[in-house]
Tab-separated table of C-alpha atoms in Angstrom:
chain	number	residue	atom	x	y	z
K	19	MET	CA	59.327	39.998	-33.523
K	20	GLY	CA	59.112	43.056	-31.248
K	21	LYS	CA	58.303	42.917	-27.570
K	22	LYS	CA	54.596	43.217	-26.809
K	23	VAL	CA	53.519	45.620	-24.090
K	24	TYR	CA	50.044	45.231	-22.637
K	25	VAL	CA	48.393	48.457	-21.477
K	26	ASP	CA	45.397	48.535	-19.125
K	27	LEU	CA	42.778	51.005	-20.387
K	28	THR	CA	40.188	50.479	-17.642
K	29	HIS	CA	39.273	52.431	-14.530
K	30	PRO	CA	39.645	50.471	-11.258
K	31	PHE	CA	36.336	48.893	-10.224
K	32	SER	CA	34.996	49.138	-6.675
K	33	ALA	CA	31.775	49.793	-4.790
K	34	GLU	CA	32.676	53.508	-4.878
K	35	ILE	CA	33.276	53.732	-8.628
K	36	PRO	CA	31.708	56.804	-10.274
K	37	ARG	CA	28.579	55.837	-12.158
K	38	TRP	CA	25.989	57.313	-14.462
K	39	PRO	CA	23.570	59.687	-12.666
K	40	TYR	CA	20.641	57.294	-12.276
K	41	PHE	CA	22.619	54.072	-11.723
K	42	ASP	CA	22.500	52.355	-8.349
K	43	LYS	CA	25.642	51.810	-6.310
K	44	PRO	CA	27.495	48.490	-6.778
K	45	GLU	CA	27.443	46.128	-3.818
K	46	ILE	CA	30.446	43.904	-3.163
K	47	THR	CA	30.391	41.323	-0.405
K	48	ASN	CA	31.745	37.857	0.399
K	49	ALA	CA	29.824	34.630	-0.003
K	50	HIS	CA	32.664	32.779	1.732
K	51	THR	CA	35.666	33.928	3.724
K	52	MET	CA	39.008	32.235	4.123
K	53	ALA	CA	38.908	32.170	7.923
K	54	LYS	CA	35.428	30.670	8.169
K	55	GLY	CA	35.098	28.505	5.068
K	56	GLY	CA	38.625	27.953	3.838
K	57	VAL	CA	37.845	29.579	0.496
K	58	LEU	CA	37.254	33.145	-0.620
K	59	THR	CA	34.392	33.980	-2.954
K	60	SER	CA	32.828	37.339	-3.714
K	61	LYS	CA	29.358	38.480	-4.694
K	62	ILE	CA	29.045	41.577	-6.877
K	63	THR	CA	25.713	43.249	-7.634
K	64	CYS	CA	25.776	46.185	-10.018
K	65	THR	CA	24.084	47.716	-13.029
K	66	MET	CA	25.729	46.786	-16.306
K	67	HIS	CA	27.518	49.690	-18.024
K	68	THR	CA	29.188	50.743	-14.775
K	69	GLY	CA	32.809	51.853	-15.188
K	70	THR	CA	34.777	50.857	-18.300
K	71	HIS	CA	32.464	48.659	-20.355
K	72	CYS	CA	31.413	47.521	-23.834
K	73	ASP	CA	28.162	48.183	-25.699
K	74	ALA	CA	26.336	45.908	-28.120
K	75	PRO	CA	23.493	46.849	-30.519
K	76	ARG	CA	20.708	45.565	-28.254
K	77	HIS	CA	21.680	48.189	-25.662
K	78	VAL	CA	19.979	50.980	-27.622
K	79	MET	CA	17.807	49.525	-30.388
K	80	GLU	CA	15.457	46.722	-31.375
K	81	TYR	CA	16.632	46.370	-34.987
K	82	GLU	CA	19.867	47.020	-36.858
K	83	PHE	CA	19.978	48.719	-40.248
K	84	ASP	CA	20.103	45.417	-42.121
K	85	GLY	CA	16.743	44.459	-40.615
K	86	ARG	CA	17.965	41.841	-38.157
K	87	ARG	CA	16.967	41.909	-34.506
K	88	ALA	CA	19.616	43.914	-32.695
K	89	ARG	CA	22.305	41.596	-31.357
K	90	TYR	CA	23.364	41.019	-27.771
K	91	THR	CA	27.049	40.915	-26.826
K	92	HIS	CA	27.296	37.128	-27.067
K	93	GLU	CA	25.852	37.259	-30.578
K	94	MET	CA	28.574	39.566	-31.915
K	95	PRO	CA	31.596	38.090	-33.735
K	96	ILE	CA	34.210	36.859	-31.268
K	97	ASP	CA	36.718	39.451	-32.541
K	98	ALA	CA	34.286	42.387	-32.451
K	99	TYR	CA	36.016	43.991	-29.463
K	100	THR	CA	39.602	43.025	-30.266
K	101	GLY	CA	42.140	43.825	-32.936
K	102	GLU	CA	44.687	46.406	-33.990
K	103	ALA	CA	43.972	49.719	-32.284
K	104	VAL	CA	44.744	53.346	-33.070
K	105	VAL	CA	44.680	56.072	-30.411
K	106	LEU	CA	43.456	59.406	-31.746
K	107	LYS	CA	43.987	62.493	-29.584
K	108	LEU	CA	41.288	65.149	-29.842
K	109	ASP	CA	42.039	68.758	-28.937
K	110	VAL	CA	38.609	69.987	-27.862
K	111	GLU	CA	37.141	71.904	-24.936
K	112	PRO	CA	34.679	70.626	-22.290
K	113	TRP	CA	31.111	70.192	-23.573
K	114	THR	CA	32.255	70.025	-27.188
K	115	LEU	CA	30.046	68.092	-29.597
K	116	ILE	CA	32.591	66.088	-31.593
K	117	THR	CA	31.756	66.090	-35.302
K	118	ASP	CA	33.243	64.630	-38.448
K	119	LYS	CA	35.273	67.822	-38.837
K	120	HIS	CA	36.936	67.317	-35.444
K	121	LEU	CA	37.810	63.743	-36.386
K	122	ASP	CA	39.237	64.749	-39.768
K	123	GLU	CA	41.343	67.456	-38.138
K	124	ALA	CA	42.608	65.070	-35.434
K	125	CYS	CA	43.624	62.519	-38.058
K	126	LYS	CA	45.445	65.206	-40.035
K	127	LYS	CA	47.292	66.402	-36.926
K	128	CYS	CA	48.301	62.850	-36.014
K	129	GLY	CA	49.304	61.923	-39.567
K	130	ILE	CA	46.592	59.259	-39.862
K	131	ASP	CA	44.780	58.519	-43.119
K	132	PRO	CA	41.115	57.895	-42.129
K	133	ALA	CA	40.934	55.212	-44.825
K	134	SER	CA	43.559	53.221	-42.881
K	135	LEU	CA	41.151	52.865	-39.939
K	136	LYS	CA	39.009	50.280	-41.692
K	137	GLY	CA	38.682	47.150	-39.563
K	138	LYS	CA	40.534	48.710	-36.618
K	139	VAL	CA	39.616	49.639	-33.057
K	140	LEU	CA	39.622	53.432	-32.729
K	141	CYS	CA	40.376	54.806	-29.244
K	142	LEU	CA	39.543	58.476	-28.691
K	143	ASN	CA	41.635	60.301	-26.108
K	144	THR	CA	39.901	63.583	-25.252
K	145	GLY	CA	41.439	63.939	-21.785
K	146	MET	CA	38.103	63.279	-20.092
K	147	HIS	CA	39.472	60.140	-18.404
K	148	ARG	CA	41.560	62.387	-16.146
K	149	LEU	CA	38.319	63.839	-14.759
K	150	PHE	CA	36.758	60.437	-13.942
K	151	ASP	CA	34.832	61.150	-10.763
K	152	ASP	CA	31.339	61.489	-9.321
K	153	SER	CA	31.149	65.063	-10.590
K	154	LYS	CA	29.377	67.418	-12.949
K	155	ALA	CA	32.667	67.994	-14.742
K	156	TYR	CA	32.779	64.349	-15.837
K	157	TYR	CA	29.076	63.791	-16.477
K	158	HIS	CA	27.070	66.987	-17.110
K	159	TYR	CA	29.816	68.869	-18.987
K	160	SER	CA	31.473	65.977	-20.774
K	161	ILE	CA	32.781	65.961	-24.302
K	162	GLY	CA	30.812	63.631	-26.589
K	163	THR	CA	29.855	62.669	-30.120
K	164	GLY	CA	26.658	62.836	-32.166
K	165	ILE	CA	25.150	61.807	-35.475
K	166	ASP	CA	27.912	63.309	-37.640
K	167	ALA	CA	30.659	61.438	-35.790
K	168	GLY	CA	28.609	58.240	-35.960
K	169	LYS	CA	28.303	58.537	-39.731
K	170	TRP	CA	32.060	59.206	-39.939
K	171	PHE	CA	32.822	55.960	-38.079
K	172	VAL	CA	30.531	54.050	-40.436
K	173	LYS	CA	32.000	55.728	-43.527
K	174	HIS	CA	35.547	54.724	-42.584
K	175	GLY	CA	34.637	51.190	-41.523
K	176	VAL	CA	36.076	51.075	-38.020
K	177	LYS	CA	35.098	47.914	-36.127
K	178	CYS	CA	34.960	49.397	-32.614
K	179	VAL	CA	35.039	52.893	-31.108
K	180	ALA	CA	36.367	53.295	-27.564
K	181	MET	CA	36.074	56.648	-25.799
K	182	ASP	CA	37.334	58.061	-22.507
K	183	SER	CA	34.127	59.862	-21.499
K	184	GLN	CA	30.867	59.037	-19.717
K	185	ALA	CA	29.300	57.800	-22.953
K	186	LEU	CA	29.990	57.802	-26.653
K	187	ASP	CA	27.305	60.459	-27.112
K	188	HIS	CA	27.405	64.006	-25.803
K	189	PRO	CA	25.569	64.273	-22.430
K	190	LEU	CA	22.833	66.421	-23.996
K	191	HIS	CA	22.161	63.589	-26.469
K	192	THR	CA	21.429	61.341	-23.470
K	193	ALA	CA	18.862	61.212	-20.692
K	194	MET	CA	20.999	63.699	-18.750
K	195	GLY	CA	19.489	66.225	-21.143
K	196	ASN	CA	16.018	66.179	-22.695
K	197	ASN	CA	16.169	62.868	-24.563
K	198	GLY	CA	14.622	59.480	-23.943
K	199	MET	CA	11.851	58.054	-21.804
K	200	THR	CA	14.079	58.370	-18.729
K	201	ARG	CA	15.163	61.946	-19.435
K	202	MET	CA	16.239	63.930	-16.384
K	203	ASN	CA	17.347	67.351	-17.707
K	204	LEU	CA	19.770	67.561	-14.811
K	205	LEU	CA	20.543	70.787	-12.999
K	206	GLY	CA	23.942	72.294	-13.696
K	207	ALA	CA	26.348	74.426	-11.690
K	208	THR	CA	24.112	77.508	-11.983
K	209	GLY	CA	21.062	75.721	-10.589
K	210	LYS	CA	19.442	75.820	-14.034
K	211	PRO	CA	18.877	72.733	-16.212
K	212	ILE	CA	21.943	71.945	-18.324
K	213	THR	CA	19.809	72.399	-21.452
K	214	GLU	CA	19.241	76.039	-20.467
K	215	GLU	CA	22.895	76.527	-19.560
K	216	TYR	CA	23.937	75.278	-22.999
K	217	LYS	CA	21.508	77.648	-24.735
K	218	GLU	CA	22.863	80.592	-22.747
K	219	LEU	CA	26.444	79.725	-23.660
K	220	PHE	CA	26.077	78.677	-27.299
K	221	GLY	CA	22.595	79.729	-28.475
K	222	GLU	CA	19.360	77.964	-29.370
K	223	GLU	CA	20.543	76.831	-32.790
K	224	ALA	CA	23.565	75.055	-31.336
K	225	TYR	CA	21.392	73.414	-28.683
K	226	ALA	CA	18.887	72.224	-31.314
K	227	GLU	CA	21.399	69.564	-32.399
K	228	PHE	CA	20.443	67.689	-29.205
K	229	ASP	CA	16.658	68.193	-29.219
K	230	LYS	CA	14.379	66.712	-31.864
K	231	PHE	CA	11.556	69.177	-31.390
K	232	GLU	CA	13.824	72.235	-31.168
K	233	TYR	CA	15.634	71.105	-34.325
K	234	ILE	CA	12.340	70.786	-36.212
K	235	ARG	CA	11.125	74.157	-34.872
K	236	ILE	CA	14.282	75.966	-35.992
K	237	HIS	CA	15.301	74.073	-39.147
K	238	GLY	CA	12.091	72.383	-40.283
K	239	GLN	CA	10.970	68.777	-40.635
K	240	ALA	CA	12.738	68.256	-43.963
K	241	ALA	CA	16.115	69.254	-42.494
K	242	TYR	CA	15.543	66.977	-39.511
K	243	ASP	CA	14.638	64.062	-41.768
K	244	GLU	CA	17.766	64.624	-43.860
K	245	LYS	CA	20.014	64.492	-40.801
K	246	PHE	CA	18.282	62.014	-38.494
K	247	GLY	CA	15.809	60.282	-40.826
K	248	GLU	CA	17.865	57.085	-41.119
K	249	LEU	CA	17.447	56.554	-37.378
K	250	GLU	CA	13.777	57.553	-37.329
K	251	ASP	CA	13.098	55.027	-40.104
K	252	LEU	CA	14.256	52.340	-37.645
K	253	GLY	CA	11.671	53.548	-35.172
K	254	VAL	CA	14.150	55.227	-32.817
K	255	TRP	CA	14.355	58.778	-31.472
K	256	GLY	CA	16.849	60.575	-33.710
K	257	THR	CA	18.496	62.897	-31.173
K	258	TRP	CA	18.604	60.301	-28.378
K	259	GLU	CA	22.129	58.826	-28.416
K	260	PRO	CA	22.415	59.025	-32.219
K	261	CYS	CA	26.092	58.058	-32.362
K	262	HIS	CA	25.357	54.893	-30.374
K	263	LYS	CA	22.580	53.947	-32.772
K	264	GLU	CA	24.382	54.896	-35.970
K	265	MET	CA	27.428	52.825	-34.962
K	266	LEU	CA	25.770	49.873	-33.286
K	267	GLY	CA	23.085	49.682	-35.958
K	268	HIS	CA	25.885	49.056	-38.457
K	269	GLY	CA	27.603	46.481	-36.248
K	270	ILE	CA	30.289	48.817	-34.864
K	271	VAL	CA	30.577	48.126	-31.153
K	272	GLY	CA	31.501	50.702	-28.523
K	273	VAL	CA	33.540	51.007	-25.341
K	274	GLU	CA	32.921	53.777	-22.788
K	275	ASN	CA	34.862	55.229	-19.838
K	276	LEU	CA	38.315	54.354	-21.107
K	277	GLY	CA	40.933	55.054	-18.469
K	278	GLY	CA	44.034	53.368	-17.110
K	279	ASP	CA	47.179	54.142	-19.086
K	280	LEU	CA	45.437	55.731	-22.068
K	281	ASP	CA	47.880	58.653	-22.059
K	282	ARG	CA	50.771	56.193	-22.162
K	283	SER	CA	49.286	54.691	-25.309
K	284	SER	CA	48.901	58.148	-26.811
K	285	ARG	CA	52.475	59.141	-26.016
K	286	ALA	CA	53.760	55.959	-27.645
K	287	ARG	CA	52.328	57.204	-30.959
K	288	SER	CA	53.588	60.755	-30.601
K	289	SER	CA	56.764	61.869	-32.331
K	290	THR	CA	56.561	65.449	-31.080
K	291	SER	CA	58.500	66.669	-28.083
K	292	SER	CA	59.449	70.010	-26.575
K	293	ALA	CA	62.443	71.086	-24.549
K	294	SER	CA	60.120	73.248	-22.463
K	295	PRO	CA	56.722	71.655	-21.801
K	296	CYS	CA	55.405	75.045	-20.704
K	297	ALA	CA	56.272	76.781	-23.968
K	298	GLY	CA	53.307	77.731	-26.094
K	299	THR	CA	50.688	80.391	-26.641
K	300	TRP	CA	47.903	81.451	-24.304
K	301	ALA	CA	44.349	81.737	-25.561
K	302	THR	CA	41.757	83.629	-23.559
K	303	ALA	CA	37.981	83.748	-23.464
K	304	PRO	CA	35.777	85.161	-20.717
K	305	CYS	CA	33.680	83.006	-18.435
K	306	PRO	CA	30.037	84.047	-18.935
K	307	ALA	CA	28.859	86.532	-16.329
K	308	ALA	CA	25.758	84.389	-15.805
K	309	TRP	CA	27.857	81.813	-13.973
K	310	PRO	CA	27.714	82.640	-10.260
K	311	SER	CA	30.859	83.603	-8.385
K	312	SER	CA	30.635	80.388	-6.372
K	313	THR	CA	31.470	78.412	-9.521
K	314	ARG	CA	34.415	80.621	-10.500
K	315	THR	CA	37.892	81.081	-9.140
K	316	THR	CA	40.893	83.335	-9.602
K	317	TRP	CA	43.037	82.284	-12.545
K	318	MET	CA	46.791	81.947	-12.220
K	319	PRO	CA	49.442	80.832	-14.734
K	320	ALA	CA	49.363	77.032	-14.916
K	321	CYS	CA	53.101	76.585	-14.580
K	322	PRO	CA	55.194	78.673	-12.156
K	323	THR	CA	58.207	78.354	-14.462
K	324	ALA	CA	56.449	79.341	-17.681
K	325	PRO	CA	58.676	81.299	-20.083
K	326	THR	CA	58.015	85.030	-20.251
K	327	ASN	CA	57.232	84.904	-23.974
K	328	THR	CA	53.997	82.965	-23.423
K	329	ALA	CA	52.094	86.218	-22.873
K	330	ALA	CA	50.565	84.732	-19.746
K	331	PRO	CA	49.340	87.447	-17.375
K	332	ALA	CA	51.711	88.070	-14.481
K	333	THR	CA	48.890	88.618	-12.010
K	334	PRO	CA	45.601	86.792	-11.357
K	335	MET	CA	42.816	87.593	-13.784
K	336	SER	CA	39.603	89.276	-12.684
K	337	PRO	CA	36.800	88.433	-13.078
K	338	ALA	CA	37.520	84.765	-12.507
K	339	THR	CA	37.302	82.371	-15.407
K	340	ALA	CA	36.124	79.025	-14.124
K	341	THR	CA	36.537	76.520	-11.359
K	342	VAL	CA	39.662	74.395	-11.758
K	343	VAL	CA	38.463	70.838	-11.384
K	344	TRP	CA	41.795	69.075	-11.763
K	345	SER	CA	45.483	69.706	-11.970
K	346	THR	CA	48.032	67.163	-13.117
K	347	CYS	CA	51.793	67.324	-13.476
K	348	ALA	CA	52.640	66.408	-17.067
K	349	SER	CA	56.023	65.022	-16.052
K	350	CYS	CA	55.252	62.859	-13.037
K	351	SER	CA	51.426	62.541	-13.225
K	352	THR	CA	51.009	63.854	-9.679
K	353	ALA	CA	47.384	64.910	-9.353
K	354	THR	CA	45.936	67.539	-7.074
K	355	SER	CA	42.834	69.693	-6.838
K	356	ASN	CA	44.923	72.766	-6.108
K	357	ALA	CA	47.825	73.824	-8.297
K	358	THR	CA	49.639	75.411	-5.366
K	359	GLY	CA	50.106	71.920	-3.939
K	360	LEU	CA	52.732	71.170	-6.594
K	361	SER	CA	56.287	72.413	-6.557
K	362	SER	CA	57.645	74.878	-9.094
K	363	THR	CA	59.365	72.046	-10.945
K	364	HIS	CA	56.046	70.559	-12.021
K	365	THR	CA	54.287	71.363	-15.260
K	366	VAL	CA	50.680	71.627	-14.182
K	367	LYS	CA	47.879	70.748	-16.532
K	368	ARG	CA	44.549	72.354	-15.709
K	369	ARG	CA	40.979	71.871	-16.895
K	370	ALA	CA	38.186	74.246	-15.959
K	371	LEU	CA	34.489	73.718	-15.374
K	372	CYS	CA	32.665	76.049	-17.700
K	373	PRO	CA	33.553	76.624	-21.353
K	374	PRO	CA	34.909	78.811	-22.817
K	375	LEU	CA	37.924	79.097	-20.530
K	376	TYR	CA	41.559	80.083	-20.267
K	377	VAL	CA	43.741	77.449	-21.866
K	378	MET	CA	47.338	77.025	-22.935
K	379	SER	CA	48.234	75.416	-26.250
K	380	THR	CA	51.587	73.613	-26.217
K	381	PRO	CA	53.766	73.309	-29.342
K	382	ASN	CA	52.384	69.837	-30.156
K	383	GLY	CA	48.814	71.133	-30.029
K	384	GLU	CA	47.805	69.628	-26.706
K	385	ARG	CA	45.496	71.857	-24.682
K	386	THR	CA	46.276	72.101	-21.004
């Protein structure tokens, strides 16, 4: 029997933990102290779904697809959130709506047969956990899923889906966009609502995936009913957190804000290595001119020791591409907000604020 290694996949919890845009701040205090009472007890007041947490069907719906009243956490099977897990790395850009095609491609790249996922816990590593912060990068511009991914999880019979982003669903499928009774349509980096920013970047048809009334206007009621009708038949809003409802309505529970040593788990499954972590090809795409200069910055090669055959520009690009919101050394995990703070021996991973952006694709397909 092999040695078991336990890996923590949670973000540290504290009163300062990043939280969803309309959540209140946790309060942590002592009911007793050692000096005064001889015992130490703590009192924690916070909104559920803060930090790394689990979802149950009752979180988003009144009824499940089999007609039963949607279950609370304590009503789920005792093994609903435990079991054999598979970590699936997704190579997607910020603000990507993850579909069934992305999941099929990720499985192919990782050598995983989707049929083998039945009854397993599926952990999605998109890299978003490295951005965990009280920031637009983590919330407004997060990667997320939708109805097509939800149907894919149901089709392949996974028992639980755990994701390293602010929610299972794309932010525009949530109240951060134009969905739900509590919808906020938050302002983005340009000062415009994020719904308008998305339309400017990707077009009205792409945005319609997140907006019931825009989808019907562009594609018609019949097309909407074909895609979201199963949810509407339950009496729920089809474009409001559809992956949540598709999964949970079929008894597949969810985990959000994965963190901790998720990358360690991913590396344990990887059989690909490279003598030069900087080797690879550079892909370029301009940052939209509509983004103000205050949200952009001069672009420099991510690694000072990058080989010359990467075709990386030798001088800073102009105009700027996007604001670098994090930099991490791939070798030692040193994190910094400014790449110049790392020595030339570090391989710096970078993620930018507005898609599309300058990226580097390493030999094993990981975007940096």
